[in-house]
XYZ file of C-alpha atoms in Angstrom:
741
model
C 89.565 12.450 35.273
C 91.333 13.308 31.967
C 89.827 16.808 31.932
C 91.572 17.811 35.073
C 95.151 17.320 33.892
C 94.312 19.164 30.669
C 93.000 22.153 32.649
C 96.049 22.151 34.821
C 98.284 22.273 31.741
C 96.472 25.279 30.307
C 96.730 27.109 33.667
C 100.462 26.416 33.873
C 100.963 27.810 30.402
C 99.137 31.028 31.297
C 101.231 31.481 34.449
C 104.405 30.981 32.456
C 103.443 33.639 29.891
C 102.579 36.192 32.603
C 105.824 35.467 34.398
C 107.886 35.969 31.256
C 106.127 39.276 30.499
C 106.859 40.530 33.986
C 110.503 39.549 33.801
C 110.927 41.275 30.450
C 109.449 44.520 31.846
C 111.758 44.225 34.855
C 114.776 43.738 32.675
C 113.812 46.795 30.586
C 113.658 48.836 33.791
C 117.105 47.662 34.791
C 118.454 48.756 31.463
C 117.550 52.376 32.247
C 118.800 53.902 35.537
C 120.540 56.397 37.857
C 123.732 55.949 39.829
C 124.967 55.809 42.498
C 122.339 53.901 44.441
C 121.111 55.519 47.700
C 123.264 58.633 47.258
C 124.424 60.667 50.283
C 125.638 64.257 50.250
C 126.880 66.787 52.795
C 125.881 70.433 52.992
C 128.245 72.881 51.251
C 129.410 70.056 48.999
C 128.331 68.795 45.519
C 125.866 65.989 44.775
C 126.789 63.960 41.628
C 124.170 61.770 39.892
C 124.301 59.925 36.509
C 121.297 59.058 34.329
C 121.612 56.571 31.406
C 119.076 55.291 28.828
C 119.850 51.784 27.489
C 116.395 50.697 26.417
C 115.741 50.247 22.688
C 112.356 51.824 23.223
C 114.086 55.212 22.932
C 116.597 54.808 20.053
C 119.096 57.314 18.839
C 120.746 60.270 20.525
C 118.514 61.074 23.541
C 120.963 62.768 25.940
C 119.770 66.215 24.838
C 116.237 65.322 25.921
C 117.203 64.137 29.414
C 116.767 66.357 32.481
C 116.408 66.215 36.306
C 113.504 67.383 38.485
C 112.972 67.622 42.263
C 110.139 68.616 44.584
C 110.778 71.760 46.652
C 107.995 72.447 49.189
C 105.654 70.128 47.255
C 106.316 71.954 43.981
C 108.186 70.077 41.232
C 110.984 72.148 39.722
C 113.350 71.441 36.805
C 116.947 71.678 37.936
C 118.940 74.250 35.942
C 120.721 72.915 32.842
C 123.908 74.656 33.943
C 124.447 71.812 36.434
C 124.017 69.078 33.759
C 126.795 67.595 31.565
C 126.134 65.383 28.493
C 127.957 62.036 28.640
C 127.668 60.684 25.129
C 124.410 60.151 23.246
C 122.425 58.427 25.977
C 123.732 59.670 29.390
C 123.901 62.872 31.438
C 125.564 63.826 34.742
C 124.146 66.169 37.453
C 126.616 68.126 39.629
C 124.303 69.987 41.985
C 125.519 72.206 44.902
C 123.931 71.263 48.271
C 123.240 74.312 50.435
C 120.651 73.279 53.042
C 118.349 70.535 54.269
C 115.735 71.475 51.661
C 117.915 69.734 49.077
C 117.158 66.334 50.685
C 114.601 64.216 48.813
C 113.950 62.338 45.554
C 115.818 63.342 42.407
C 114.036 62.165 39.221
C 115.553 61.738 35.745
C 113.074 62.328 32.886
C 113.094 62.119 29.076
C 111.192 64.497 26.804
C 109.395 62.574 24.065
C 108.646 63.773 20.546
C 104.982 64.314 21.392
C 106.023 66.913 23.997
C 105.244 64.535 26.858
C 107.874 63.175 29.259
C 108.643 59.794 30.738
C 110.446 58.918 33.984
C 113.730 57.131 33.420
C 114.620 56.573 37.122
C 114.690 58.256 40.588
C 116.868 58.123 43.682
C 116.226 59.374 47.265
C 119.209 61.451 48.337
C 120.033 61.983 52.032
C 121.515 65.337 53.047
C 123.413 66.034 56.263
C 126.051 68.248 57.863
C 129.454 66.738 58.196
C 130.018 65.887 61.868
C 131.714 68.583 63.899
C 134.150 67.914 66.694
C 132.848 68.775 70.166
C 135.037 71.628 71.339
C 134.151 71.942 75.029
C 132.859 69.636 77.769
C 131.401 71.270 80.908
C 130.840 69.330 84.108
C 129.408 69.941 87.555
C 129.360 67.911 90.762
C 126.188 68.233 92.840
C 126.645 68.214 96.597
C 129.683 65.869 96.334
C 127.338 63.010 95.284
C 126.540 63.115 91.566
C 128.136 64.540 88.433
C 126.778 65.658 85.067
C 128.696 66.728 81.966
C 127.241 68.412 78.903
C 128.409 69.774 75.541
C 127.230 71.499 72.391
C 127.178 69.651 69.052
C 127.945 72.870 67.191
C 125.374 72.350 64.396
C 121.692 71.404 64.075
C 121.868 68.017 62.392
C 119.064 67.160 59.943
C 118.693 63.404 60.552
C 119.181 62.909 64.290
C 118.044 59.282 63.981
C 121.225 58.574 62.001
C 123.490 60.355 64.502
C 125.218 58.631 67.418
C 127.062 60.589 70.112
C 129.119 58.733 72.718
C 131.159 59.971 75.683
C 133.989 57.786 76.878
C 135.630 58.294 80.262
C 138.378 56.926 82.441
C 140.116 57.530 85.801
C 143.226 55.389 86.143
C 143.476 54.113 82.575
C 141.089 52.596 80.072
C 137.966 54.213 78.637
C 134.402 53.313 79.503
C 131.050 54.129 77.981
C 128.885 56.747 79.659
C 126.556 55.097 82.229
C 123.615 57.478 81.654
C 123.791 59.353 78.368
C 121.763 61.477 76.016
C 122.855 63.147 72.798
C 124.372 66.062 74.725
C 124.790 64.889 78.365
C 126.336 62.188 80.523
C 125.604 61.518 84.209
C 127.276 59.566 87.042
C 125.284 58.745 90.158
C 126.192 58.086 93.771
C 125.367 54.375 94.014
C 125.830 52.902 90.530
C 128.219 49.962 90.977
C 131.437 50.237 88.997
C 130.156 53.406 87.371
C 129.416 55.167 90.696
C 130.649 58.720 90.969
C 134.074 59.199 92.595
C 135.813 62.362 93.741
C 138.683 61.784 91.322
C 140.118 63.291 88.146
C 138.269 62.099 85.040
C 139.495 61.881 81.422
C 136.812 62.295 78.708
C 136.354 62.338 74.924
C 133.192 62.601 72.770
C 132.664 60.761 69.444
C 130.097 62.056 66.914
C 129.270 59.473 64.204
C 126.923 59.742 61.215
C 125.439 56.599 59.674
C 123.717 56.074 56.337
C 120.522 54.899 58.062
C 118.942 54.496 61.453
C 120.268 50.939 61.557
C 123.739 52.306 62.390
C 125.512 49.887 59.964
C 127.455 51.983 57.456
C 129.431 54.955 58.788
C 129.377 57.996 56.552
C 131.662 60.178 58.703
C 132.714 60.804 62.312
C 134.466 63.390 64.519
C 136.316 62.799 67.814
C 136.935 65.540 70.393
C 140.176 66.200 72.169
C 140.732 64.736 75.634
C 139.288 66.734 78.537
C 140.600 66.521 82.136
C 137.988 67.094 84.891
C 139.052 67.669 88.531
C 135.828 66.910 90.400
C 136.863 68.690 93.622
C 136.945 72.044 91.855
C 133.472 71.908 90.278
C 131.216 71.162 93.266
C 127.836 72.905 93.583
C 126.538 72.351 97.140
C 122.914 71.672 97.978
C 120.892 74.737 99.120
C 120.810 75.646 102.794
C 117.712 74.632 104.769
C 115.833 75.654 107.941
C 116.199 79.376 107.140
C 114.474 81.451 109.850
C 114.376 85.045 111.139
C 115.275 85.510 114.781
C 115.472 88.958 116.353
C 113.817 91.904 114.579
C 114.083 95.648 115.107
C 113.124 98.610 112.959
C 116.549 98.493 111.244
C 117.963 94.965 111.758
C 117.036 91.326 111.037
C 118.855 88.241 112.356
C 118.948 85.141 110.109
C 119.723 81.519 111.033
C 120.038 78.433 108.747
C 121.635 74.974 108.405
C 123.291 72.749 105.763
C 123.613 68.979 105.300
C 127.408 69.305 104.836
C 128.062 72.002 107.433
C 131.246 70.151 108.483
C 132.816 70.952 105.101
C 134.346 74.333 104.540
C 131.663 76.681 103.208
C 131.191 80.358 102.406
C 127.604 81.626 102.865
C 126.371 84.711 101.021
C 123.319 86.668 102.171
C 121.489 88.864 99.629
C 118.910 91.394 100.849
C 116.347 92.490 98.244
C 113.644 95.131 98.074
C 111.225 95.640 95.193
C 113.784 97.939 93.591
C 116.500 95.242 93.591
C 119.415 94.091 95.705
C 120.374 96.473 98.503
C 122.869 94.463 100.585
C 125.282 91.547 100.160
C 127.087 89.894 103.082
C 129.518 86.949 103.263
C 129.993 84.747 106.314
C 131.393 81.338 107.251
C 128.926 80.867 110.111
C 125.284 79.807 109.887
C 123.930 83.006 111.459
C 124.041 86.651 110.353
C 122.483 89.940 111.522
C 121.618 92.335 108.708
C 121.327 96.021 109.654
C 120.939 99.443 107.990
C 117.464 98.424 106.864
C 114.395 100.637 106.537
C 111.628 100.499 109.167
C 108.336 98.730 108.352
C 109.695 97.424 105.056
C 109.339 93.965 103.531
C 112.641 92.374 102.562
C 113.407 89.200 100.655
C 116.473 87.565 102.171
C 118.347 84.902 100.181
C 121.149 82.624 101.406
C 123.399 80.601 99.084
C 126.696 78.797 99.652
C 129.897 77.829 97.835
C 132.728 75.438 98.856
C 135.633 76.994 100.731
C 138.691 74.739 100.934
C 140.243 74.182 104.339
C 142.509 77.029 105.500
C 141.852 78.944 102.290
C 140.329 82.342 101.625
C 139.518 81.524 98.008
C 136.243 79.794 97.178
C 136.163 76.959 94.679
C 133.321 75.551 92.627
C 129.842 76.972 92.109
C 127.184 78.668 94.248
C 124.205 76.630 95.304
C 120.645 77.629 94.551
C 119.349 80.293 96.935
C 116.962 79.679 99.818
C 114.627 82.633 100.421
C 112.520 84.062 103.218
C 110.466 87.294 103.430
C 110.633 89.349 106.622
C 109.456 92.801 107.691
C 111.245 95.230 109.972
C 109.372 96.865 112.841
C 107.709 100.294 112.626
C 109.316 103.532 113.781
C 108.561 107.227 114.081
C 108.034 108.824 110.621
C 111.176 110.423 109.260
C 109.229 112.563 106.767
C 106.452 115.145 107.085
C 103.193 115.758 105.195
C 103.787 117.663 101.971
C 102.325 121.182 101.939
C 102.601 124.428 100.025
C 101.938 127.889 101.383
C 98.981 128.113 99.011
C 97.577 124.559 99.128
C 94.100 125.689 100.208
C 90.809 126.751 98.600
C 88.419 129.403 99.941
C 85.017 127.835 99.257
C 82.376 130.187 100.681
C 81.921 132.929 103.244
C 78.525 133.677 104.833
C 77.175 136.993 106.100
C 78.821 136.529 109.498
C 82.240 136.320 107.745
C 82.719 132.663 108.673
C 84.408 130.926 105.743
C 84.948 127.317 104.761
C 88.500 126.621 103.634
C 89.668 123.265 102.253
C 93.329 122.491 102.866
C 95.244 119.881 100.856
C 98.430 117.958 101.595
C 100.559 115.147 100.250
C 100.748 111.979 102.345
C 104.065 111.286 103.986
C 106.055 109.365 101.330
C 106.024 105.606 101.836
C 109.784 105.390 102.205
C 109.638 108.070 104.935
C 106.504 106.934 106.756
C 108.371 104.133 108.615
C 105.080 102.344 109.132
C 101.357 102.785 108.656
C 100.235 106.396 109.080
C 97.222 106.029 111.382
C 96.438 109.734 111.999
C 97.155 113.221 110.764
C 97.012 116.025 113.320
C 96.025 119.478 112.010
C 96.967 122.534 114.072
C 95.028 125.716 113.210
C 96.625 128.862 114.678
C 94.929 132.279 114.663
C 97.850 134.659 114.152
C 95.881 137.733 115.225
C 94.624 136.425 118.564
C 97.342 133.846 119.221
C 94.816 131.049 119.769
C 94.933 127.605 118.221
C 92.978 124.388 118.015
C 93.833 120.849 116.987
C 91.933 118.378 114.789
C 92.751 114.717 114.114
C 91.838 112.969 110.848
C 92.361 109.482 109.439
C 95.744 108.524 108.047
C 94.206 108.005 104.607
C 92.948 111.623 104.377
C 94.569 114.172 102.053
C 92.212 117.139 102.605
C 90.141 118.738 105.355
C 87.517 121.507 105.631
C 88.266 124.245 108.181
C 85.985 126.982 109.529
C 87.787 130.334 109.717
C 86.948 134.011 110.155
C 87.333 135.772 106.831
C 88.993 138.829 108.405
C 91.796 136.907 110.153
C 95.025 135.223 109.091
C 95.756 131.596 109.982
C 98.760 129.289 109.965
C 98.078 125.571 109.415
C 100.613 122.823 110.154
C 100.288 119.024 110.041
C 101.983 116.019 111.612
C 101.635 112.303 110.866
C 101.535 109.458 113.370
C 102.439 105.783 113.337
C 101.829 103.377 116.188
C 105.290 104.281 117.462
C 105.299 108.085 117.391
C 104.646 111.442 115.712
C 106.515 113.077 112.852
C 107.867 116.613 112.792
C 105.585 119.475 111.674
C 105.041 120.264 108.030
C 105.754 123.600 106.425
C 102.896 125.998 107.280
C 99.935 126.672 105.008
C 99.241 130.399 105.411
C 95.577 131.375 104.939
C 95.399 135.170 104.518
C 92.431 137.438 105.068
C 89.678 136.670 102.553
C 90.340 138.469 99.227
C 93.613 139.920 100.512
C 95.500 138.290 97.637
C 93.599 138.257 94.313
C 93.308 134.921 92.538
C 94.864 134.368 89.099
C 92.532 135.094 86.218
C 91.266 133.078 83.254
C 92.356 129.501 84.025
C 91.749 127.535 80.822
C 92.349 123.783 80.460
C 92.116 122.238 76.979
C 92.517 118.542 76.228
C 94.045 116.915 73.169
C 94.329 113.128 73.336
C 96.316 112.466 76.547
C 97.738 116.009 76.793
C 96.389 118.962 78.784
C 97.163 122.522 77.691
C 96.873 124.787 80.741
C 96.979 128.598 80.700
C 96.264 131.232 83.310
C 96.343 134.996 83.622
C 97.864 137.478 86.033
C 95.731 138.514 89.015
C 94.015 141.921 88.980
C 96.285 144.730 90.179
C 99.420 142.643 89.786
C 101.260 145.586 88.220
C 100.445 147.885 91.142
C 103.438 147.860 93.549
C 101.132 148.800 96.440
C 99.428 145.402 96.085
C 102.641 143.443 96.523
C 105.057 141.783 94.148
C 104.179 138.532 92.349
C 106.902 135.976 93.164
C 105.509 133.022 91.227
C 102.654 130.688 90.404
C 101.926 127.148 91.559
C 100.038 124.649 89.414
C 98.110 122.046 91.439
C 96.620 118.827 90.064
C 95.012 115.663 91.411
C 92.407 113.010 90.700
C 89.141 114.606 91.722
C 85.523 113.749 92.425
C 82.863 115.358 90.237
C 80.402 115.109 93.122
C 82.409 116.899 95.827
C 84.808 118.850 93.561
C 87.637 117.729 95.846
C 90.776 115.652 95.400
C 90.325 111.964 96.136
C 94.057 111.279 96.432
C 97.202 113.207 97.257
C 97.602 116.566 95.547
C 100.660 117.396 93.433
C 102.123 120.706 92.389
C 104.628 122.410 90.132
C 106.116 125.849 90.821
C 106.729 128.477 88.125
C 108.406 131.857 87.935
C 106.242 135.003 87.462
C 106.736 135.182 83.693
C 105.407 131.638 83.066
C 101.657 131.569 82.386
C 101.170 128.193 80.683
C 102.088 124.537 80.963
C 101.678 121.448 78.739
C 101.080 118.308 80.791
C 101.427 114.821 79.315
C 99.073 112.887 81.606
C 100.834 109.614 82.567
C 97.735 107.405 82.816
C 96.032 109.059 79.832
C 92.793 109.490 81.828
C 91.744 113.135 81.506
C 88.178 112.786 82.729
C 88.834 112.960 86.468
C 91.695 115.460 86.580
C 91.296 118.578 88.745
C 93.537 121.526 87.859
C 94.133 124.678 89.900
C 96.552 127.591 90.067
C 97.605 129.849 92.936
C 99.585 133.076 92.836
C 102.256 133.833 95.420
C 103.091 137.381 96.415
C 105.440 139.218 98.700
C 103.519 141.751 100.765
C 105.274 143.676 103.544
C 108.230 141.247 103.420
C 105.859 138.317 103.969
C 105.215 135.541 101.443
C 101.503 134.929 101.058
C 99.354 133.071 98.576
C 95.956 133.561 97.031
C 95.088 129.911 97.483
C 94.004 127.624 94.678
C 91.626 128.696 91.955
C 90.227 125.525 90.363
C 89.306 125.267 86.718
C 85.595 124.960 86.102
C 85.656 123.338 82.656
C 87.665 120.921 80.562
C 87.601 122.084 76.950
C 88.567 120.193 73.788
C 91.479 121.762 71.949
C 90.854 122.883 68.330
C 87.123 122.294 68.701
C 84.827 124.470 66.539
C 82.187 126.173 68.735
C 78.452 125.840 68.330
C 76.391 128.545 66.672
C 75.458 131.347 69.133
C 71.831 131.120 70.179
C 69.103 133.622 71.076
C 70.729 136.692 69.509
C 68.328 139.550 70.376
C 68.272 143.281 70.762
C 68.354 144.405 74.370
C 65.170 145.601 76.023
C 66.517 149.082 76.631
C 68.256 150.608 73.657
C 70.712 153.540 73.745
C 70.394 156.512 71.403
C 72.217 156.436 68.073
C 73.431 152.870 68.773
C 72.265 149.306 69.264
C 72.578 146.992 72.239
C 72.407 143.246 71.598
C 72.653 140.177 73.804
C 72.891 136.416 73.272
C 73.046 133.168 75.161
C 76.413 131.884 76.338
C 76.850 128.103 76.385
C 78.259 126.322 79.403
C 81.124 123.877 78.927
C 78.656 121.018 79.451
C 76.854 122.175 76.293
C 79.826 123.316 74.183
C 83.301 121.820 74.712
C 85.038 124.549 72.633
C 86.744 127.366 74.502
C 85.529 130.688 73.022
C 88.061 133.508 73.208
C 85.757 136.204 71.792
C 82.628 136.850 69.782
C 82.683 138.633 66.413
C 79.695 140.953 66.049
C 79.000 141.961 62.427
C 76.521 144.707 61.463
C 75.614 146.762 58.414
C 72.926 149.255 57.228
C 70.111 147.664 55.259
C 68.126 148.795 52.259
C 64.373 148.605 51.738
C 64.693 144.885 50.971
C 66.538 144.362 54.261
C 69.760 143.405 52.507
C 73.129 144.836 53.566
C 73.772 148.204 51.984
C 77.457 148.977 52.077
C 80.323 147.241 53.795
C 79.759 145.187 56.937
C 81.505 146.259 60.164
C 82.917 143.731 62.636
C 83.486 144.217 66.362
C 85.292 141.724 68.629
C 83.617 141.191 71.989
C 85.527 139.414 74.755
C 83.978 136.244 76.114
C 84.320 137.640 79.639
C 81.857 140.524 79.126
C 78.576 139.939 80.931
C 76.386 141.598 78.266
C 78.197 142.238 74.996
C 77.247 145.549 73.356
C 77.797 147.051 69.943
C 79.897 150.172 70.466
C 79.372 151.374 66.885
C 76.444 153.553 65.710
C 74.425 153.967 62.561
C 72.016 156.917 62.368
C 68.358 156.524 61.464
C 68.418 153.370 59.431
C 67.704 149.718 59.790
C 70.688 147.568 60.837
C 71.275 143.850 60.256
C 73.671 141.952 62.612
C 74.947 138.434 63.381
C 77.459 136.969 65.846
C 79.829 134.005 65.366
C 82.020 132.677 68.196
C 85.812 132.922 67.872
C 88.286 130.302 69.081
C 92.074 129.913 68.855
C 91.701 127.837 65.691
C 89.319 130.199 63.864
C 85.758 131.428 63.723
C 82.754 129.246 64.359
C 79.416 129.292 62.533
C 77.337 132.497 62.305
C 74.168 133.020 64.263
C 70.918 133.918 62.566
C 70.819 137.657 61.631
C 68.475 140.134 63.338
C 67.252 143.559 62.088
C 66.198 146.692 63.998
C 65.635 150.412 63.324
C 68.083 152.754 65.055
C 66.369 155.730 66.749
C 67.697 159.035 68.142
C 65.840 160.498 71.124
C 68.594 162.966 72.037
C 67.604 166.761 72.296
C 69.632 169.392 70.538
C 70.921 172.410 72.527
C 68.345 174.653 70.819
C 65.522 172.313 71.773
C 66.749 172.194 75.342
C 66.892 176.057 75.463
C 63.389 176.346 73.979
C 61.959 173.887 76.486
C 63.634 175.779 79.333
C 62.324 179.162 78.136
C 58.815 177.785 77.663
C 58.813 176.324 81.153
C 59.878 179.601 82.739
C 57.288 181.545 80.754
C 54.525 179.127 81.728
C 55.379 179.443 85.412
C 55.243 183.253 85.172
C 51.825 183.152 83.482
C 50.364 180.785 86.088
C 51.752 182.851 88.967
C 50.338 186.105 87.505
C 46.914 184.495 87.088
C 46.842 183.353 90.695
C 47.781 186.837 91.977
C 44.995 188.452 89.932
C 42.433 186.005 91.296
C 43.389 186.680 94.898
C 43.170 190.447 94.452
C 39.710 190.200 92.832
C 38.303 188.106 95.677
C 39.560 190.559 98.257
C 37.935 193.519 96.474
C 34.604 191.707 96.186
C 34.232 190.783 99.866
C 35.508 194.181 101.132
C 32.434 196.133 99.764
C 29.737 193.515 100.653
C 27.192 194.656 103.552
C 26.618 192.197 106.473
C 23.663 192.119 108.968
C 24.618 191.027 112.482
C 21.692 190.037 114.803
C 22.452 190.195 118.518
C 20.719 187.753 120.840
C 18.726 189.045 123.838
C 20.089 188.007 127.190
C 17.635 186.430 129.712
C 18.107 186.708 133.449
C 18.391 183.437 135.260
C 16.742 182.894 138.684
C 19.251 182.534 141.506
C 17.308 179.738 143.175
C 17.412 177.710 140.043
C 21.200 178.237 139.767
C 21.713 177.166 143.391
C 19.571 174.133 142.877
C 21.581 173.074 139.882
C 24.837 173.342 141.783
C 23.517 171.281 144.644
C 22.465 168.483 142.364
C 25.814 168.602 140.556
C 24.081 169.131 137.232
C 26.700 171.575 135.989
C 29.167 169.491 133.831
C 31.940 170.148 131.379
C 30.638 169.168 127.917
C 32.471 168.004 124.744
C 32.318 170.336 121.729
C 29.553 168.189 120.245
C 27.611 168.274 123.479
C 28.047 172.040 123.696
C 26.508 172.502 120.299
C 23.581 170.338 121.263
C 23.150 172.231 124.422
C 23.245 175.496 122.563
C 20.660 174.253 120.186
C 18.613 173.002 122.997
C 19.244 176.194 124.776
C 18.228 178.138 121.750
C 15.138 176.102 121.450
C 14.415 176.716 125.189
C 14.725 180.468 124.804
C 12.197 180.553 122.053
C 9.655 178.750 124.349
C 9.924 181.382 127.211
C 9.109 184.216 124.865
């Protein structure tokens, strides 16, 4: 049992030694330190901290080795020495300007040791905040005479909201009370809330903003109190929205609205707003709960909104705030269209004419504009009038159509008009589309459309004979465009057009949707012939080229099958726009004489050949030599690549005047010789047969018995024979005579 007390004594001694060591270390820490404790600083003011070394562990003058550090965005930085003041041999003072919330955090005092290491002397967490600002304005609103809410702005964004307390105090007939339902920036009074229930009285209010040193709200660092605010609750009422909003009678131009309100017995001004997609179009005020709105557009959707505001008894001036709006959507009834289909005198295309002169003509029109249709366009009626014979016929097409194919005689003139129909009635007639006799008005030439990003560059040329006054005077051009179908080559939506004066032959179009692939472009020319305005109709572009595109190399450059004398004729393959997207303005044909090695001998000659020529030919000539040629394509941006060269010998089969005279003389002489020979032959034959003797043997006649002749007649044996039969009979007869002898 004696061992146990001895062990306990040893253990007590060990505990005592450890405790003393700990206390000594603690006391050494207390000897070194920073002041003040738990510092607090406000933005735009100066933070002052002191650091003192009292421990004998660091003897001598150490103030020059002391400094402050702080973490900024997790990076430790040494505070500038310009903010540090030496206080004797063992203390320094920091006077640091506070500019923002980033200056909040731990400030650490350190000592540089002789071995270039540093040791922490002490640290303090410093809280940073804005000084409280007085609330300058309190706004309040009463909702439907039942509840009230007030709100305010603190003026600054405080850093430590958990150390901020904001309180509104209010009173009516004296005394101030705490807000019954508060947040940092609002206070509310409710209808049934005991002593704090809302009352239609005049309220007095102030707001206190207090900043504490911690979230325990014990030590006040600073506070700000607002001025007193007087609130007359009767002047700040916002009524509840109206309810039971309905549309009664409807016409094509008027709508009748009816509604109700929970406080309809109170004085109230009701405001009706009428909206379309474009915005507000009408505003009406009324004190009744019914209103008829007119001057509206037929078959149009309208959004109708009704709001209300208090109107004191026997007063014309409203007081308070408008309620939220109650909305309803209603549509006016349809009516007869007020607009007409859009047409141009030349909005047509001659497509083909057969041998019987019956032509297919496609007419185009714009739909009646939506704001003028006054309802759904169900049908378009097309009237086709033959101006020569005075006859007409009528066709009806769907209301969604924007084009139609007509059958016309190519040698007659027609006038085409259109009308649109709703379920209520028919519009007036459009301007006429005049279709002249086929080819009466020449089409414009050379329509070229080039694309560059979302821009189309469109050019066209004057029609043939436009400078001849006998063919009429050009009065202008019309550019047509639409979204088209590549299958039918027709517009799939409404056509659009732009008109130009006669001197304008180009247009740059910035395509709104940027889609160039499906655009159809056409141009018509308008003329005045015999005091009548007529149009050629639309000539559509056949290709969409790429602007500034270098063309492909010309292919199949060959000499023509039939060659002229003293010249060369060449031909090559022209690419379609499906194969080459570059627009070729001309071809450059280069040729030169060649030497025995088939290299150019002398300077090369170039000839420009228009891209519109059917078979380009070389108008130059080189006599009796071999010629080498090639052909690049030319575009607006420059020449394209050269074709492969070809070589051919130039021949001359022309006859000189002397040769022609010699051939003529030889021909005449030959004819004379042949004629003389024939005459001599004829004369010789005549002389020969004139002196030749001829023996003529006469046949002896035999007498025929009369009885035999009579017998033959009776038996009808005497017949008329054919020449062949006569010869046979003669032979037979001859043979018979020889038997009688």
